[in-house]
PDB file of C-alpha atoms and ligand atoms in Angstrom:
ATOM      1  CA  MET A  48      48.881  59.831  23.212  1.00 95.00           C
ATOM      2  CA  ILE A  49      50.988  62.308  25.717  1.00 97.00           C
ATOM      3  CA  ILE A  50      52.608  65.066  24.309  1.00 97.00           C
ATOM      4  CA  SER A  51      54.842  66.632  26.457  1.00 96.00           C
ATOM      5  CA  ILE A  52      56.347  69.966  25.905  1.00 96.00           C
ATOM      6  CA  ALA A  53      59.140  70.890  26.867  1.00 93.00           C
ATOM      7  CA  SER A  54      62.389  73.540  26.301  1.00 88.00           C
ATOM      8  CA  GLY A  55      65.787  74.039  27.483  1.00 73.00           C
ATOM      9  CA  LYS A  56      65.554  77.445  28.174  1.00 76.00           C
ATOM     10  CA  GLY A  57      62.271  79.177  29.892  1.00 78.00           C
ATOM     11  CA  GLY A  58      60.809  82.435  28.679  1.00 80.00           C
ATOM     12  CA  THR A  59      60.097  80.812  24.750  1.00 86.00           C
ATOM     13  CA  GLY A  60      56.943  80.672  24.622  1.00 89.00           C
ATOM     14  CA  LYS A  61      55.920  76.399  25.357  1.00 91.00           C
ATOM     15  CA  THR A  62      53.323  77.237  27.441  1.00 93.00           C
ATOM     16  CA  THR A  63      51.692  79.598  24.700  1.00 94.00           C
ATOM     17  CA  VAL A  64      52.041  76.313  22.905  1.00 95.00           C
ATOM     18  CA  ALA A  65      50.707  74.028  24.848  1.00 96.00           C
ATOM     19  CA  THR A  66      47.953  75.785  25.569  1.00 96.00           C
ATOM     20  CA  ASN A  67      46.575  77.126  22.295  1.00 96.00           C
ATOM     21  CA  MET A  68      47.070  73.632  20.639  1.00 96.00           C
ATOM     22  CA  ALA A  69      45.046  72.200  23.744  1.00 96.00           C
ATOM     23  CA  VAL A  70      42.333  75.322  23.915  1.00 94.00           C
ATOM     24  CA  SER A  71      42.457  74.924  19.385  1.00 95.00           C
ATOM     25  CA  LEU A  72      41.144  70.833  19.796  1.00 93.00           C
ATOM     26  CA  GLY A  73      38.935  71.644  22.293  1.00 85.00           C
ATOM     27  CA  SER A  74      37.502  68.424  23.667  1.00 84.00           C
ATOM     28  CA  GLY A  75      38.928  65.338  24.159  1.00 91.00           C
ATOM     29  CA  VAL A  76      42.188  66.838  25.638  1.00 96.00           C
ATOM     30  CA  GLN A  77      43.480  67.141  29.196  1.00 97.00           C
ATOM     31  CA  VAL A  78      46.513  70.068  30.504  1.00 97.00           C
ATOM     32  CA  LEU A  79      48.948  68.780  32.718  1.00 98.00           C
ATOM     33  CA  ASP A  80      50.961  71.859  33.643  1.00 97.00           C
ATOM     34  CA  CYS A  81      53.632  70.227  35.266  1.00 96.00           C
ATOM     35  CA  ASP A  82      55.596  73.431  35.461  1.00 95.00           C
ATOM     36  CA  VAL A  83      54.845  73.046  39.498  1.00 96.00           C
ATOM     37  CA  GLU A  84      57.371  75.788  40.206  1.00 94.00           C
ATOM     38  CA  GLU A  85      55.357  78.609  38.262  1.00 93.00           C
ATOM     39  CA  PRO A  86      52.553  76.833  36.559  1.00 95.00           C
ATOM     40  CA  ASN A  87      50.827  79.295  34.502  1.00 93.00           C
ATOM     41  CA  SER A  88      48.472  77.365  31.982  1.00 95.00           C
ATOM     42  CA  HIS A  89      45.737  78.262  34.464  1.00 96.00           C
ATOM     43  CA  LEU A  90      46.044  82.078  33.155  1.00 95.00           C
ATOM     44  CA  PHE A  91      45.535  81.516  29.920  1.00 95.00           C
ATOM     45  CA  ILE A  92      43.238  78.159  29.582  1.00 94.00           C
ATOM     46  CA  GLN A  93      41.532  80.405  32.842  1.00 94.00           C
ATOM     47  CA  PRO A  94      39.675  76.964  34.091  1.00 96.00           C
ATOM     48  CA  THR A  95      36.584  76.334  36.210  1.00 96.00           C
ATOM     49  CA  ILE A  96      38.466  74.191  39.685  1.00 97.00           C
ATOM     50  CA  GLU A  97      36.372  72.003  41.215  1.00 96.00           C
ATOM     51  CA  GLU A  98      39.021  69.977  42.865  1.00 97.00           C
ATOM     52  CA  VAL A  99      41.997  70.594  45.619  1.00 98.00           C
ATOM     53  CA  LYS A 100      44.217  68.199  47.033  1.00 97.00           C
ATOM     54  CA  THR A 101      47.083  68.687  49.340  1.00 97.00           C
ATOM     55  CA  ILE A 102      50.157  66.705  48.584  1.00 97.00           C
ATOM     56  CA  THR A 103      52.094  65.079  51.286  1.00 96.00           C
ATOM     57  CA  THR A 104      55.055  62.616  50.840  1.00 94.00           C
ATOM     58  CA  PRO A 105      56.346  60.708  54.151  1.00 95.00           C
ATOM     59  CA  VAL A 106      59.448  61.449  56.376  1.00 96.00           C
ATOM     60  CA  PRO A 107      60.939  59.618  59.124  1.00 98.00           C
ATOM     61  CA  GLU A 108      60.726  60.355  62.680  1.00 97.00           C
ATOM     62  CA  VAL A 109      62.776  59.144  65.568  1.00 98.00           C
ATOM     63  CA  ASP A 110      61.566  58.055  68.874  1.00 97.00           C
ATOM     64  CA  MET A 111      64.483  58.388  71.056  1.00 97.00           C
ATOM     65  CA  ASP A 112      63.145  56.250  73.821  1.00 97.00           C
ATOM     66  CA  LYS A 113      63.459  53.481  71.745  1.00 97.00           C
ATOM     67  CA  CYS A 114      66.877  54.367  69.743  1.00 98.00           C
ATOM     68  CA  THR A 115      70.025  53.522  71.116  1.00 97.00           C
ATOM     69  CA  LEU A 116      71.637  55.661  68.641  1.00 97.00           C
ATOM     70  CA  CYS A 117      73.552  52.302  66.397  1.00 97.00           C
ATOM     71  CA  GLY A 118      73.774  54.889  63.513  1.00 97.00           C
ATOM     72  CA  LYS A 119      71.973  52.527  60.879  1.00 98.00           C
ATOM     73  CA  CYS A 120      69.903  54.980  59.336  1.00 98.00           C
ATOM     74  CA  ALA A 121      72.188  57.343  58.831  1.00 98.00           C
ATOM     75  CA  GLU A 122      74.877  54.983  56.837  1.00 97.00           C
ATOM     76  CA  ILE A 123      71.891  54.027  54.963  1.00 98.00           C
ATOM     77  CA  CYS A 124      70.876  57.606  53.861  1.00 97.00           C
ATOM     78  CA  GLN A 125      72.338  58.477  50.624  1.00 96.00           C
ATOM     79  CA  PHE A 126      71.188  61.882  50.856  1.00 95.00           C
ATOM     80  CA  ASN A 127      72.302  62.459  54.856  1.00 96.00           C
ATOM     81  CA  ALA A 128      68.434  63.400  55.067  1.00 97.00           C
ATOM     82  CA  ILE A 129      69.070  61.627  59.244  1.00 98.00           C
ATOM     83  CA  VAL A 130      72.018  61.950  61.168  1.00 97.00           C
ATOM     84  CA  VAL A 131      72.946  61.168  64.040  1.00 96.00           C
ATOM     85  CA  ILE A 132      74.821  63.529  66.567  1.00 95.00           C
ATOM     86  CA  GLY A 133      76.337  62.820  69.686  1.00 93.00           C
ATOM     87  CA  GLU A 134      72.933  61.646  71.950  1.00 94.00           C
ATOM     88  CA  THR A 135      70.403  62.118  68.970  1.00 96.00           C
ATOM     89  CA  VAL A 136      69.295  61.527  65.616  1.00 97.00           C
ATOM     90  CA  LEU A 137      68.593  64.629  63.513  1.00 97.00           C
ATOM     91  CA  PRO A 138      66.181  63.650  60.719  1.00 97.00           C
ATOM     92  CA  PHE A 139      66.515  66.876  57.637  1.00 96.00           C
ATOM     93  CA  HIS A 140      62.675  66.353  56.161  1.00 94.00           C
ATOM     94  CA  GLU A 141      63.872  69.020  53.519  1.00 92.00           C
ATOM     95  CA  LEU A 142      66.300  66.274  51.706  1.00 93.00           C
ATOM     96  CA  CYS A 143      64.675  63.648  52.657  1.00 95.00           C
ATOM     97  CA  HIS A 144      63.449  61.826  49.517  1.00 92.00           C
ATOM     98  CA  SER A 145      61.143  59.387  51.312  1.00 93.00           C
ATOM     99  CA  CYS A 146      62.976  56.179  49.984  1.00 94.00           C
ATOM    100  CA  GLY A 147      62.087  54.520  53.710  1.00 95.00           C
ATOM    101  CA  GLY A 148      65.071  53.251  54.109  1.00 97.00           C
ATOM    102  CA  CYS A 149      65.717  54.044  56.888  1.00 98.00           C
ATOM    103  CA  VAL A 150      62.463  52.760  59.307  1.00 97.00           C
ATOM    104  CA  GLU A 151      63.000  49.485  57.598  1.00 97.00           C
ATOM    105  CA  VAL A 152      66.795  49.129  58.438  1.00 98.00           C
ATOM    106  CA  CYS A 153      66.629  50.279  62.452  1.00 98.00           C
ATOM    107  CA  PRO A 154      66.464  47.767  64.543  1.00 98.00           C
ATOM    108  CA  GLU A 155      64.853  49.283  67.611  1.00 97.00           C
ATOM    109  CA  LYS A 156      61.669  50.089  65.150  1.00 97.00           C
ATOM    110  CA  ALA A 157      62.123  53.585  66.437  1.00 98.00           C
ATOM    111  CA  ILE A 158      61.438  55.517  63.151  1.00 98.00           C
ATOM    112  CA  THR A 159      57.787  55.683  62.102  1.00 97.00           C
ATOM    113  CA  GLU A 160      56.621  58.137  59.321  1.00 97.00           C
ATOM    114  CA  THR A 161      55.446  61.409  59.025  1.00 96.00           C
ATOM    115  CA  GLU A 162      54.163  63.654  56.782  1.00 96.00           C
ATOM    116  CA  ARG A 163      55.432  66.306  54.598  1.00 94.00           C
ATOM    117  CA  GLU A 164      53.830  68.860  52.678  1.00 95.00           C
ATOM    118  CA  LEU A 165      55.099  68.913  49.128  1.00 96.00           C
ATOM    119  CA  GLY A 166      52.300  71.418  47.299  1.00 97.00           C
ATOM    120  CA  ILE A 167      49.009  71.190  45.834  1.00 98.00           C
ATOM    121  CA  ILE A 168      47.103  70.132  42.742  1.00 98.00           C
ATOM    122  CA  GLU A 169      43.834  71.714  41.642  1.00 98.00           C
ATOM    123  CA  LYS A 170      41.925  70.471  39.134  1.00 98.00           C
ATOM    124  CA  GLY A 171      39.026  72.001  37.149  1.00 97.00           C
ATOM    125  CA  HIS A 172      37.847  71.944  33.382  1.00 95.00           C
ATOM    126  CA  ARG A 173      37.059  74.480  30.612  1.00 91.00           C
ATOM    127  CA  ASN A 174      34.162  73.595  28.066  1.00 86.00           C
ATOM    128  CA  GLY A 175      35.398  69.596  26.908  1.00 88.00           C
ATOM    129  CA  LEU A 176      38.600  70.313  28.450  1.00 95.00           C
ATOM    130  CA  GLU A 177      40.312  68.936  31.408  1.00 96.00           C
ATOM    131  CA  PHE A 178      42.837  71.680  33.490  1.00 97.00           C
ATOM    132  CA  VAL A 179      45.502  69.830  35.964  1.00 98.00           C
ATOM    133  CA  HIS A 180      48.539  71.867  38.273  1.00 98.00           C
ATOM    134  CA  GLY A 181      50.413  71.201  40.915  1.00 97.00           C
ATOM    135  CA  LYS A 182      51.820  74.698  42.896  1.00 97.00           C
ATOM    136  CA  LEU A 183      54.877  73.550  44.771  1.00 97.00           C
ATOM    137  CA  ARG A 184      54.620  74.884  48.380  1.00 95.00           C
ATOM    138  CA  VAL A 185      57.094  78.291  48.990  1.00 94.00           C
ATOM    139  CA  GLY A 186      60.308  76.771  50.484  1.00 90.00           C
ATOM    140  CA  GLU A 187      59.806  72.960  49.202  1.00 90.00           C
ATOM    141  CA  ALA A 188      62.436  72.415  47.165  1.00 86.00           C
ATOM    142  CA  MET A 189      61.641  69.117  45.596  1.00 88.00           C
ATOM    143  CA  SER A 190      59.231  69.125  42.645  1.00 92.00           C
ATOM    144  CA  PRO A 191      59.647  65.260  41.413  1.00 92.00           C
ATOM    145  CA  PRO A 192      57.389  63.749  43.782  1.00 92.00           C
ATOM    146  CA  LEU A 193      54.494  66.321  43.096  1.00 95.00           C
ATOM    147  CA  ILE A 194      55.151  66.661  39.366  1.00 96.00           C
ATOM    148  CA  LYS A 195      54.591  62.425  39.590  1.00 95.00           C
ATOM    149  CA  LYS A 196      51.167  63.148  41.425  1.00 96.00           C
ATOM    150  CA  VAL A 197      50.119  65.403  38.547  1.00 97.00           C
ATOM    151  CA  ARG A 198      51.509  63.139  36.279  1.00 96.00           C
ATOM    152  CA  GLU A 199      48.900  60.355  38.023  1.00 96.00           C
ATOM    153  CA  TYR A 200      45.897  61.964  36.135  1.00 97.00           C
ATOM    154  CA  THR A 201      46.496  60.901  32.672  1.00 96.00           C
ATOM    155  CA  ARG A 202      43.766  59.705  31.124  1.00 95.00           C
ATOM    156  CA  PRO A 203      44.935  56.723  28.841  1.00 93.00           C
ATOM    157  CA  ASP A 204      41.109  58.051  26.759  1.00 93.00           C
ATOM    158  CA  VAL A 205      42.052  61.120  25.976  1.00 95.00           C
ATOM    159  CA  LEU A 206      44.832  63.320  24.612  1.00 96.00           C
ATOM    160  CA  THR A 207      47.472  64.058  27.061  1.00 97.00           C
ATOM    161  CA  ILE A 208      49.264  67.709  26.644  1.00 97.00           C
ATOM    162  CA  VAL A 209      51.469  68.123  29.747  1.00 97.00           C
ATOM    163  CA  ASP A 210      53.716  71.665  30.228  1.00 96.00           C
ATOM    164  CA  ALA A 211      56.579  70.594  31.492  1.00 94.00           C
ATOM    165  CA  PRO A 212      59.196  72.882  33.278  1.00 92.00           C
ATOM    166  CA  PRO A 213      61.949  74.580  31.661  1.00 88.00           C
ATOM    167  CA  GLY A 214      65.291  72.878  32.642  1.00 83.00           C
ATOM    168  CA  THR A 215      67.000  69.858  31.614  1.00 83.00           C
ATOM    169  CA  SER A 216      67.195  68.388  34.895  1.00 86.00           C
ATOM    170  CA  CYS A 217      64.766  65.796  37.435  1.00 89.00           C
ATOM    171  CA  PRO A 218      61.904  68.070  36.982  1.00 91.00           C
ATOM    172  CA  VAL A 219      61.612  67.906  33.256  1.00 91.00           C
ATOM    173  CA  ILE A 220      62.583  64.277  33.157  1.00 92.00           C
ATOM    174  CA  THR A 221      60.188  63.604  35.673  1.00 92.00           C
ATOM    175  CA  ALA A 222      58.019  65.598  33.239  1.00 93.00           C
ATOM    176  CA  MET A 223      58.954  63.945  29.937  1.00 93.00           C
ATOM    177  CA  THR A 224      59.295  60.025  31.140  1.00 92.00           C
ATOM    178  CA  GLY A 225      56.571  58.523  29.608  1.00 93.00           C
ATOM    179  CA  ALA A 226      55.661  60.657  26.520  1.00 96.00           C
ATOM    180  CA  ASP A 227      55.047  58.944  22.810  1.00 97.00           C
ATOM    181  CA  PHE A 228      56.744  62.514  21.577  1.00 97.00           C
ATOM    182  CA  VAL A 229      58.313  65.275  22.989  1.00 97.00           C
ATOM    183  CA  LEU A 230      57.469  69.248  21.641  1.00 97.00           C
ATOM    184  CA  LEU A 231      60.356  71.239  22.099  1.00 96.00           C
ATOM    185  CA  VAL A 232      59.792  74.980  21.874  1.00 95.00           C
ATOM    186  CA  THR A 233      62.885  77.127  20.745  1.00 94.00           C
ATOM    187  CA  GLU A 234      63.925  80.727  19.970  1.00 92.00           C
ATOM    188  CA  PRO A 235      66.743  81.505  16.684  1.00 93.00           C
ATOM    189  CA  THR A 236      69.099  82.706  19.028  1.00 92.00           C
ATOM    190  CA  PRO A 237      72.470  81.290  21.030  1.00 92.00           C
ATOM    191  CA  PHE A 238      70.656  81.474  23.968  1.00 91.00           C
ATOM    192  CA  GLY A 239      67.684  79.097  22.968  1.00 90.00           C
ATOM    193  CA  LEU A 240      70.956  77.060  20.915  1.00 93.00           C
ATOM    194  CA  HIS A 241      72.477  76.139  23.793  1.00 93.00           C
ATOM    195  CA  ASP A 242      70.091  75.438  25.633  1.00 91.00           C
ATOM    196  CA  LEU A 243      68.503  73.026  22.846  1.00 93.00           C
ATOM    197  CA  LYS A 244      70.752  70.910  22.070  1.00 94.00           C
ATOM    198  CA  LEU A 245      70.889  70.534  26.292  1.00 92.00           C
ATOM    199  CA  ALA A 246      66.959  69.205  25.827  1.00 92.00           C
ATOM    200  CA  VAL A 247      68.006  67.266  23.003  1.00 94.00           C
ATOM    201  CA  GLY A 248      70.538  65.307  24.704  1.00 92.00           C
ATOM    202  CA  ALA A 249      67.991  64.505  27.356  1.00 91.00           C
ATOM    203  CA  VAL A 250      65.509  63.741  24.903  1.00 93.00           C
ATOM    204  CA  LYS A 251      67.873  61.430  23.454  1.00 93.00           C
ATOM    205  CA  ILE A 252      68.246  60.199  26.475  1.00 92.00           C
ATOM    206  CA  LEU A 253      64.619  59.219  26.884  1.00 93.00           C
ATOM    207  CA  GLY A 254      64.308  57.733  23.412  1.00 94.00           C
ATOM    208  CA  ILE A 255      61.392  59.488  22.761  1.00 95.00           C
ATOM    209  CA  PRO A 256      60.660  60.668  19.003  1.00 96.00           C
ATOM    210  CA  SER A 257      60.643  64.745  18.839  1.00 96.00           C
ATOM    211  CA  GLY A 258      59.921  67.804  17.170  1.00 97.00           C
ATOM    212  CA  LEU A 259      60.971  71.686  17.295  1.00 97.00           C
ATOM    213  CA  VAL A 260      58.400  74.672  17.345  1.00 97.00           C
ATOM    214  CA  ILE A 261      60.416  77.934  16.760  1.00 96.00           C
ATOM    215  CA  ASN A 262      59.427  80.946  18.518  1.00 93.00           C
ATOM    216  CA  ARG A 263      59.678  84.229  16.882  1.00 91.00           C
ATOM    217  CA  SER A 264      60.804  82.756  14.163  1.00 91.00           C
ATOM    218  CA  ASP A 265      62.069  85.925  12.252  1.00 91.00           C
ATOM    219  CA  MET A 266      64.308  87.113  14.731  1.00 89.00           C
ATOM    220  CA  GLY A 267      67.755  86.180  15.578  1.00 85.00           C
ATOM    221  CA  ASP A 268      70.017  84.324  13.452  1.00 90.00           C
ATOM    222  CA  ASP A 269      69.722  80.356  11.544  1.00 92.00           C
ATOM    223  CA  GLN A 270      71.681  78.175  13.359  1.00 95.00           C
ATOM    224  CA  VAL A 271      68.608  76.600  15.205  1.00 94.00           C
ATOM    225  CA  ARG A 272      67.548  75.477  11.569  1.00 95.00           C
ATOM    226  CA  VAL A 273      71.125  74.431  10.635  1.00 96.00           C
ATOM    227  CA  TYR A 274      71.306  72.292  14.279  1.00 96.00           C
ATOM    228  CA  ALA A 275      67.853  70.839  13.501  1.00 96.00           C
ATOM    229  CA  GLU A 276      68.786  69.816   9.760  1.00 96.00           C
ATOM    230  CA  GLN A 277      71.759  68.196  11.621  1.00 95.00           C
ATOM    231  CA  GLU A 278      70.320  66.296  14.000  1.00 93.00           C
ATOM    232  CA  GLY A 279      66.888  65.623  11.947  1.00 94.00           C
ATOM    233  CA  LEU A 280      64.830  67.116  14.205  1.00 96.00           C
ATOM    234  CA  PRO A 281      61.318  67.447  12.345  1.00 97.00           C
ATOM    235  CA  ILE A 282      60.902  71.962  12.528  1.00 97.00           C
ATOM    236  CA  LEU A 283      57.068  71.614  12.955  1.00 97.00           C
ATOM    237  CA  MET A 284      55.484  74.385  13.342  1.00 96.00           C
ATOM    238  CA  GLU A 285      57.864  77.967  13.391  1.00 95.00           C
ATOM    239  CA  ILE A 286      55.597  81.323  15.047  1.00 94.00           C
ATOM    240  CA  PRO A 287      57.040  84.674  13.341  1.00 92.00           C
ATOM    241  CA  PHE A 288      57.416  87.224  15.778  1.00 92.00           C
ATOM    242  CA  ASP A 289      53.910  89.834  16.323  1.00 89.00           C
ATOM    243  CA  ARG A 290      52.964  92.335  18.345  1.00 92.00           C
ATOM    244  CA  ARG A 291      49.746  91.114  18.864  1.00 91.00           C
ATOM    245  CA  ILE A 292      50.963  87.514  20.167  1.00 90.00           C
ATOM    246  CA  ALA A 293      53.121  89.431  22.817  1.00 89.00           C
ATOM    247  CA  GLU A 294      50.063  92.004  23.730  1.00 91.00           C
ATOM    248  CA  ALA A 295      47.711  88.323  24.045  1.00 90.00           C
ATOM    249  CA  TYR A 296      50.155  86.798  26.041  1.00 88.00           C
ATOM    250  CA  SER A 297      50.814  90.251  28.273  1.00 90.00           C
ATOM    251  CA  ARG A 298      47.026  90.095  29.034  1.00 91.00           C
ATOM    252  CA  GLY A 299      46.747  86.673  29.681  1.00 91.00           C
ATOM    253  CA  ASP A 300      44.550  86.341  26.479  1.00 93.00           C
ATOM    254  CA  MET A 301      44.365  82.837  24.088  1.00 92.00           C
ATOM    255  CA  VAL A 302      46.751  84.053  20.824  1.00 93.00           C
ATOM    256  CA  VAL A 303      43.342  81.907  19.126  1.00 94.00           C
ATOM    257  CA  ASP A 304      41.365  83.566  20.637  1.00 92.00           C
ATOM    258  CA  VAL A 305      42.416  86.773  19.952  1.00 92.00           C
ATOM    259  CA  MET A 306      43.798  85.702  16.542  1.00 93.00           C
ATOM    260  CA  PRO A 307      41.309  83.245  15.507  1.00 94.00           C
ATOM    261  CA  GLU A 308      43.164  82.569  12.651  1.00 93.00           C
ATOM    262  CA  TRP A 309      46.145  80.659  14.441  1.00 95.00           C
ATOM    263  CA  LYS A 310      44.047  77.782  15.171  1.00 95.00           C
ATOM    264  CA  GLU A 311      43.640  76.190  12.400  1.00 96.00           C
ATOM    265  CA  LYS A 312      47.938  76.304  12.427  1.00 96.00           C
ATOM    266  CA  PHE A 313      47.406  74.945  15.728  1.00 97.00           C
ATOM    267  CA  LEU A 314      45.544  71.791  14.179  1.00 97.00           C
ATOM    268  CA  GLU A 315      48.188  71.151  11.930  1.00 97.00           C
ATOM    269  CA  LEU A 316      51.051  71.262  14.588  1.00 97.00           C
ATOM    270  CA  TYR A 317      49.173  68.387  16.758  1.00 97.00           C
ATOM    271  CA  HIS A 318      48.416  66.449  13.130  1.00 97.00           C
ATOM    272  CA  ARG A 319      51.492  66.765  12.535  1.00 97.00           C
ATOM    273  CA  ILE A 320      52.458  64.747  15.426  1.00 97.00           C
ATOM    274  CA  GLU A 321      50.063  62.507  15.266  1.00 96.00           C
ATOM    275  CA  LYS A 322      51.426  61.371  12.121  1.00 96.00           C
ATOM    276  CA  ILE A 323      54.877  61.024  13.174  1.00 95.00           C
ATOM    277  CA  VAL A 324      53.793  58.805  16.133  1.00 94.00           C
ATOM    278  CA  GLY A 325      51.290  56.678  14.166  1.00 86.00           C
TER     279      GLY A 325
HETATM  280  S1  SF4 B 437      63.574  57.519  54.102  1.00 72.99           S
HETATM  281 FE1  SF4 B 437      65.303  57.735  52.809  1.00 72.99          FE
HETATM  282  S2  SF4 B 437      65.850  59.447  52.055  1.00 72.99           S
HETATM  283 FE2  SF4 B 437      64.471  60.164  54.265  1.00 72.99          FE
HETATM  284  S3  SF4 B 437      65.897  60.131  55.510  1.00 72.99           S
HETATM  285 FE3  SF4 B 437      65.227  57.474  55.789  1.00 72.99          FE
HETATM  286  S4  SF4 B 437      66.332  56.413  53.960  1.00 72.99           S
HETATM  287 FE4  SF4 B 437      67.238  58.645  54.197  1.00 72.99          FE
HETATM  288  S1  SF4 B 438      68.734  53.249  63.170  1.00 72.99           S
HETATM  289 FE1  SF4 B 438      66.922  53.482  64.758  1.00 72.99          FE
HETATM  290  S2  SF4 B 438      68.144  52.671  66.875  1.00 72.99           S
HETATM  291 FE2  SF4 B 438      69.834  52.942  64.909  1.00 72.99          FE
HETATM  292  S3  SF4 B 438      70.692  55.390  64.972  1.00 72.99           S
HETATM  293 FE3  SF4 B 438      68.691  55.128  63.460  1.00 72.99          FE
HETATM  294  S4  SF4 B 438      67.083  55.548  65.029  1.00 72.99           S
HETATM  295 FE4  SF4 B 438      68.371  54.907  66.676  1.00 72.99          FE
END
């Protein structure tokens, strides 16, 4: 089973839920941190890293000795990532989506592919728990290709918990696609509700069953609960504000290590999801 843990808004406690549920379950679990722009699950899980891999993507390079300036490469590129200017052809690697279209259409075979670095993937473990995360190269604008590479580490024989990036755009869709369940983490504030609605819209398009965790549930107002009821979105867990949880988070400690009574609650959360997914 693949559970993707997402939130329309950053800072709602998504990583707290992902890491504590994973550690509560112990072995037979893998955590894929797909928040590649700002991965932080490792700060809590503290895995022993045993593999580091550089991830690249192919981008075009033009041999001007062969090029006849016909413009076919620029015509096919949907991202304006290759243009003909005067007597030269300029590829813009930062805009390139590595579709290979320009290479295919060039009648002179003047375009070859070179590699652009996207970032790195680190793989490790904490006891029986497998851990993988991606770290996007500083200055790299496109995170979905790296997220896809992290998702390729999904193993069919274990429970996969995906820590998705915040938001509702391409990166989070890439992290949610193919999941059996999306667990949305929100907070009961107008901002939380606003972004939750966007996240629910995205999950509906993907057609994945979903449920809700309300963090700092005793603060704010009741609007998130009202909305959840209207949408038929099950509230699977509520985490009240507790200074000890906030302090544990700020120190990089796991909630279940500092307050072991929470282990049962995170296990119960998993069993509720298991029941929904069947
Ligand atoms: S590989 Fe695709 S996206 Fe990149 S420059 Fe060529 S046509 Fe454009
Ligand atoms: S398609 Fe090939 S030959 Fe035509 S402009 Fe582009 S690189 Fe040059």
